[in-house]
CSV table of C-alpha atoms in Angstrom, one decimal:
chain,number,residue,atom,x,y,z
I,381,UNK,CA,11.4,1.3,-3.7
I,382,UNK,CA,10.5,-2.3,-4.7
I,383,UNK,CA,8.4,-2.1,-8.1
I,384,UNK,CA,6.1,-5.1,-9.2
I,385,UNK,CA,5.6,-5.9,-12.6
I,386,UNK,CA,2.9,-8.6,-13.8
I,387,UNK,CA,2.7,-9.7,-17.6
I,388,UNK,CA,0.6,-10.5,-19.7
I,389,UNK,CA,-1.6,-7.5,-18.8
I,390,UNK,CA,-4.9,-9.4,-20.0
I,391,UNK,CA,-4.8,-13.2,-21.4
I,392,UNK,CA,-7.7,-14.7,-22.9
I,393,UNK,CA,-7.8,-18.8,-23.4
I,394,UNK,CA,-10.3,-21.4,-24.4
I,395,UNK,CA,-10.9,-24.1,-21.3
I,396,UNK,CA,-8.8,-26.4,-21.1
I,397,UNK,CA,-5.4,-24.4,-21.7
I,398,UNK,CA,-2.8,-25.0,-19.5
I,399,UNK,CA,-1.6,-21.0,-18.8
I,400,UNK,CA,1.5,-19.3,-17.3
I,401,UNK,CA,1.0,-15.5,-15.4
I,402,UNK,CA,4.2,-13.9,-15.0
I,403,UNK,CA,5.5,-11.6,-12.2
I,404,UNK,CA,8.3,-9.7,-11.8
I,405,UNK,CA,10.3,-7.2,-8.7
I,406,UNK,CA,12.7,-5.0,-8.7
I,407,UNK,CA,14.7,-6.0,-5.2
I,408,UNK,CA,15.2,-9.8,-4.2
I,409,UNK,CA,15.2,-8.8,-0.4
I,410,UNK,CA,12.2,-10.2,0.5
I,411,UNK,CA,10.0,-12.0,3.0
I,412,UNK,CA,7.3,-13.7,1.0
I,413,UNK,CA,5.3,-14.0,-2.0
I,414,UNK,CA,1.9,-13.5,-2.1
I,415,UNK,CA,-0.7,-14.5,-5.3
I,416,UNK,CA,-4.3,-13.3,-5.0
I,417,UNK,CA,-7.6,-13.7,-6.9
I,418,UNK,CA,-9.5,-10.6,-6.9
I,419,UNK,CA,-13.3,-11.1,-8.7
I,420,UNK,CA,-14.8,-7.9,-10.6
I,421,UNK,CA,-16.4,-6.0,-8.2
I,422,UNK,CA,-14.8,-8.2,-5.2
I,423,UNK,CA,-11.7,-8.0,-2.3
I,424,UNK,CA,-8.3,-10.5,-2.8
I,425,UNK,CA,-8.3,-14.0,-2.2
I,426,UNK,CA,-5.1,-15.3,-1.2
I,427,UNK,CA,-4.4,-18.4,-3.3
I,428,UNK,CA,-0.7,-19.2,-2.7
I,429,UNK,CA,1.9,-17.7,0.0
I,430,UNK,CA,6.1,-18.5,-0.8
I,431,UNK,CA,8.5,-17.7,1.7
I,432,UNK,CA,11.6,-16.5,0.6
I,433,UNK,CA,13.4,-19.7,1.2
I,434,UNK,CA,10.9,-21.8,-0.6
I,435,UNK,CA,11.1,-22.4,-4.7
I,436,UNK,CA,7.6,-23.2,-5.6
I,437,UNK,CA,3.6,-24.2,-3.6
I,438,UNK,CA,1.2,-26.2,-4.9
I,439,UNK,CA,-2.7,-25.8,-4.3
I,440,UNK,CA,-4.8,-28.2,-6.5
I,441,UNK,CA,-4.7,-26.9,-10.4
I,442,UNK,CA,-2.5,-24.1,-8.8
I,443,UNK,CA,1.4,-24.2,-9.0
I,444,UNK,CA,3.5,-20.8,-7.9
I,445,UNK,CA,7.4,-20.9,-8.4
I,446,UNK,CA,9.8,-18.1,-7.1
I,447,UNK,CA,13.4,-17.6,-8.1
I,448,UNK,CA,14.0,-14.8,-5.3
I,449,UNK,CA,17.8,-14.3,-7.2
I,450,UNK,CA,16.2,-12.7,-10.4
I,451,UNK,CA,13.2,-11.4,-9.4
I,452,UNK,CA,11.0,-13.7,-10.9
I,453,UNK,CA,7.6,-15.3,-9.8
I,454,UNK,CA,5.1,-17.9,-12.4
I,455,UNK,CA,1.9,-18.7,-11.5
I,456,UNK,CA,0.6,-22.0,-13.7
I,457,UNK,CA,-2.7,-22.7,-13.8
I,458,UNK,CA,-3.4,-26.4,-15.0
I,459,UNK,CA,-7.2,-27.0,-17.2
I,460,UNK,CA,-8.1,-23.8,-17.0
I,461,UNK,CA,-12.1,-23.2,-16.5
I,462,UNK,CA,-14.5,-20.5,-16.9
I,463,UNK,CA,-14.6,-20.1,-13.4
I,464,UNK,CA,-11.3,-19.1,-13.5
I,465,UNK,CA,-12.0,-16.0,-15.1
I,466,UNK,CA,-10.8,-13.1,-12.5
I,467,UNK,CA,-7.9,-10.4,-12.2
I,468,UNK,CA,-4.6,-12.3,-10.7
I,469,UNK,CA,-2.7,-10.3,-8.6
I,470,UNK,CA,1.3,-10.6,-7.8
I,471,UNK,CA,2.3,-9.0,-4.0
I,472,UNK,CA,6.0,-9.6,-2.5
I,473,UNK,CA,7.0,-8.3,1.2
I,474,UNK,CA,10.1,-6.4,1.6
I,475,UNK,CA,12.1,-7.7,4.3
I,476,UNK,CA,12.6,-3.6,5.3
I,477,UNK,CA,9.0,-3.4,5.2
I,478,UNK,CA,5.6,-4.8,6.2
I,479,UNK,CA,3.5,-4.2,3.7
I,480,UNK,CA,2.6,-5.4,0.4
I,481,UNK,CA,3.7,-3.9,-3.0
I,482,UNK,CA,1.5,-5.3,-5.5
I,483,UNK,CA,1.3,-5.2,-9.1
I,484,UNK,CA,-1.2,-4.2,-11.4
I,485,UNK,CA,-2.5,-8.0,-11.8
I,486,UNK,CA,-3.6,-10.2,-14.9
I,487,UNK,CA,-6.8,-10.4,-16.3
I,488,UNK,CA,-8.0,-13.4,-16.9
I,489,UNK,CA,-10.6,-14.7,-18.9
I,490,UNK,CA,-11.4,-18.2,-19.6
I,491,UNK,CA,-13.9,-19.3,-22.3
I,492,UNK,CA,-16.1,-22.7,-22.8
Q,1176,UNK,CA,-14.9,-18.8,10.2
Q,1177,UNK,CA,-15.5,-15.1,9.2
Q,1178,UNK,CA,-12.7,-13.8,7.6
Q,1179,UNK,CA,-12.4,-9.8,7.3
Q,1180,UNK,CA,-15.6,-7.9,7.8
Q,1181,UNK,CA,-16.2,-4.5,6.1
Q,1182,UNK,CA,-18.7,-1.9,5.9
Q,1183,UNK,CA,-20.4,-0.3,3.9
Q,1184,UNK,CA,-20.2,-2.5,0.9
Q,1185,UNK,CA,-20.9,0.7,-1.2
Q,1186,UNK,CA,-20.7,4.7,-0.7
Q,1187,UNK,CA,-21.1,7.7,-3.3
Q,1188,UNK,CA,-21.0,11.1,-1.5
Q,1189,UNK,CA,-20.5,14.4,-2.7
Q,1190,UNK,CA,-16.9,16.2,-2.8
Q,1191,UNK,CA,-16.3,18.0,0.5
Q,1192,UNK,CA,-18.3,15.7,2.5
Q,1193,UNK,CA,-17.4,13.2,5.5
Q,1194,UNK,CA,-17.1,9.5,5.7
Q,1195,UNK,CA,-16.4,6.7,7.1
Q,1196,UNK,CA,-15.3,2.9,6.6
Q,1197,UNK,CA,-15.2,0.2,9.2
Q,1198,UNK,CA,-13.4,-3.1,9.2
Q,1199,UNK,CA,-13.2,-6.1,11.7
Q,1200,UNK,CA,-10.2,-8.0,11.1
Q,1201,UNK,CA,-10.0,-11.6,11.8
Q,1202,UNK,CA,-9.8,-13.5,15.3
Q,1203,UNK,CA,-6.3,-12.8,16.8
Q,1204,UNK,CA,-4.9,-11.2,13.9
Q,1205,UNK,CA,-2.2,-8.4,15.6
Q,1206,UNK,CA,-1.6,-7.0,12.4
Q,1207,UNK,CA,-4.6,-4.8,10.3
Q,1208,UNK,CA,-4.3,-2.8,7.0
Q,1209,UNK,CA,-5.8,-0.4,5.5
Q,1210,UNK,CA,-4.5,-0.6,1.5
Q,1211,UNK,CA,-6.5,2.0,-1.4
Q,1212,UNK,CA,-7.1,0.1,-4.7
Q,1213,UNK,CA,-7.5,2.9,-8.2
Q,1214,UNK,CA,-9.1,1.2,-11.3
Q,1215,UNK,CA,-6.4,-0.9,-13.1
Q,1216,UNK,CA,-4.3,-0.4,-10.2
Q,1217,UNK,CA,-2.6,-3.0,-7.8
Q,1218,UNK,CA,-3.4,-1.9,-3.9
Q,1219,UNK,CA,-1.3,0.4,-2.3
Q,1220,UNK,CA,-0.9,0.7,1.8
Q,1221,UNK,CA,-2.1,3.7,3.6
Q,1222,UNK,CA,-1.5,2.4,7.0
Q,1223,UNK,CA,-0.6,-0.3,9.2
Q,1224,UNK,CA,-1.0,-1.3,12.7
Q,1225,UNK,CA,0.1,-3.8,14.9
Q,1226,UNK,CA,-2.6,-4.0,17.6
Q,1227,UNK,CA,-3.5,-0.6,18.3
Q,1228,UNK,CA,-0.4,0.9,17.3
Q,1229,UNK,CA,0.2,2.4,13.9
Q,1230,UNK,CA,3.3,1.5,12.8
Q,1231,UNK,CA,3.8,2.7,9.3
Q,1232,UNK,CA,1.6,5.5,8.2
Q,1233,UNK,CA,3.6,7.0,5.6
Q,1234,UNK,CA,1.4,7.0,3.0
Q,1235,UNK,CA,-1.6,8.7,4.4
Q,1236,UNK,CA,-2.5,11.7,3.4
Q,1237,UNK,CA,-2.7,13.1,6.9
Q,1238,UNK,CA,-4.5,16.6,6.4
Q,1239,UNK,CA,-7.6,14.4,4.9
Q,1240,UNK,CA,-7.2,11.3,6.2
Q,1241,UNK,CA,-7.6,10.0,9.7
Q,1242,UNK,CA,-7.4,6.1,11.4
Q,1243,UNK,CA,-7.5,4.8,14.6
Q,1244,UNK,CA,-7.7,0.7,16.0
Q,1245,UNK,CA,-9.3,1.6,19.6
Q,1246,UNK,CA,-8.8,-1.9,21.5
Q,1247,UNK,CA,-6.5,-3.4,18.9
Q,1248,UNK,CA,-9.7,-5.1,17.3
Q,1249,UNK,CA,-11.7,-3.3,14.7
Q,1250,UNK,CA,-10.7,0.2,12.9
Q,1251,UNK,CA,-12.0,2.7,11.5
Q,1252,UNK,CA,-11.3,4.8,8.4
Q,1253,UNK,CA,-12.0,8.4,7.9
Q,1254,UNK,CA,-11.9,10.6,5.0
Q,1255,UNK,CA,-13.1,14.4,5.5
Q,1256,UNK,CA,-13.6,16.4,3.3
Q,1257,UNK,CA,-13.4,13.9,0.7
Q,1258,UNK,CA,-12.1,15.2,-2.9
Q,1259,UNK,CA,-13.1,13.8,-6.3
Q,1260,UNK,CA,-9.7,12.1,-6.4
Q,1261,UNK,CA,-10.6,9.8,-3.4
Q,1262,UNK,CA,-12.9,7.5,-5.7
Q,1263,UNK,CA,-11.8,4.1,-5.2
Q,1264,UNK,CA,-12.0,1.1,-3.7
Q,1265,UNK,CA,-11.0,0.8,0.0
Q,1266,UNK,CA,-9.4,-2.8,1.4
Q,1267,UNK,CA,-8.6,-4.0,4.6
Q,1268,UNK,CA,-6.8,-6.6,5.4
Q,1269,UNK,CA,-5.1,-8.4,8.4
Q,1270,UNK,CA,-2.5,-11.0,9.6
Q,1271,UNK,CA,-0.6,-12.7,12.3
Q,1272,UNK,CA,2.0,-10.9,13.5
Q,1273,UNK,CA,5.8,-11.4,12.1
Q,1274,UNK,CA,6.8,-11.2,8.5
Q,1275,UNK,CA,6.2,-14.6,7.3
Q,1276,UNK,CA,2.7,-14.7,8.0
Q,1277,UNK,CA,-0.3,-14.7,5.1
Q,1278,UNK,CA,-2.7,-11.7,4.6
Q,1279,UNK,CA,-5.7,-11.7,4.5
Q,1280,UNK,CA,-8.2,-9.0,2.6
Q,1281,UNK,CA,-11.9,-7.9,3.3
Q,1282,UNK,CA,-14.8,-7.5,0.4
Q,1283,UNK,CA,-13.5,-3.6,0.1
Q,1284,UNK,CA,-15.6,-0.6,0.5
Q,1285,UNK,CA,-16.0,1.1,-3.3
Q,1286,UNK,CA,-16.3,4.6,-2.8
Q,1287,UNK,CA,-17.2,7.2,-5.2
Q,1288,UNK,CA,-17.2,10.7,-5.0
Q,1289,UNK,CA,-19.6,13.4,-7.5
């Protein structure tokens, strides 16, 4: 079973920071890569989708790398605001499988 | 363009009784899921269908839990009776079809149960 591990569990920055969110998996036999936002109270927003054969995407302040041979994934989020301030969630696709296995996300807060 | 639709935002109902969640996925998306989401938890998959064919349903609890996708378009989730343990937050999501392809999640239904 492929296991999803996200660290820090909770990171808490003044604005401004430059800030790394880590994620981890157990089995490197995967489709894709999926980060999501998820708001308190809110769904996921998809923020940044890595296929298996790609090493990093880029979405304005947004940069996600994936080194599918150890199991690694970073999220780096450049100038961090307040309004960056959410739960960050990790997903990867099995390629035996077609859902997501997620981890337990980052929590994120950002202050002015 | 709408992305995926669900209803009711909100639900508390007592242990033992029925409900019911709805979800329109987005435009031509084959694929539809229906994951659960426990405080301080990731989401996990209770079922997925490709049109209106559920294709892995492995991790419903089938003697509670009922789906169906009539047309291949919306679906609708049931829980009866319901059990204190069901509290949580129910997502639904949907994609293309094919393995490469970017999901996409509704606002989730939070459910509680007293």
């Amino acid at each position: 079973k492929q296991e999803v591990t996200q660290i820090p569990a909770a990171l808490s920055v003044p604005e401004g920071e430059n800030l790394v969110l880590n994620c981890s998996f157990t089995d490197s036999a995967i489709y894709n890569l999926q980060w999501f936002r998820q708001d308190p109270g809110k769904g996921l927003t998809s923020l940044l989708l890595i296929q298996s054969s790609q090493r990093e995407q880029t979405s304005g302040r947004l940069n996600a790398s994936l080194d599918k041979s150890s199991g690694r994934s970073t999220l780096y989020i450049a100038a961090s605001q307040p309004g960056d301030s959410a739960t960050y969630l990790c997903a990867v696709r099995p390629t035996w499988l077609g859902r997501l296995y997620f981890g337990r996300g980052t929590q994120l807060t950002v202050w002015p | 363009e709408a992305g995926v639709v669900q209803s009711p935002r909100y639900k508390i109902i007592e242990k033992k009784q029925p409900v019911a969640f709805w979800c329109n996925p987005i435009s031509g998306h084959n694929t539809l899921y229906w994951y659960r989401q426990n405080l301080g938890q990731g989401p996990e998959l209770l079922i997925r269908y490709e049109n209106e064919e559920a294709v892995d349903d492995s991790q419903l609890p089938k003697d509670r839990f009922s789906a169906e996708r009539l047309k291949g378009v919306d679906s609708t989730l049931k829980i009866q009776p319901a059990e204190l343990g069901d509290s949580a937050v129910y997502l639904c999501a949907s994609s293309l079809a094919g393995e490469n392809t970017e999901a996409f999640f509704g606002q989730g239904t939070r459910l509680t149960v007293v």
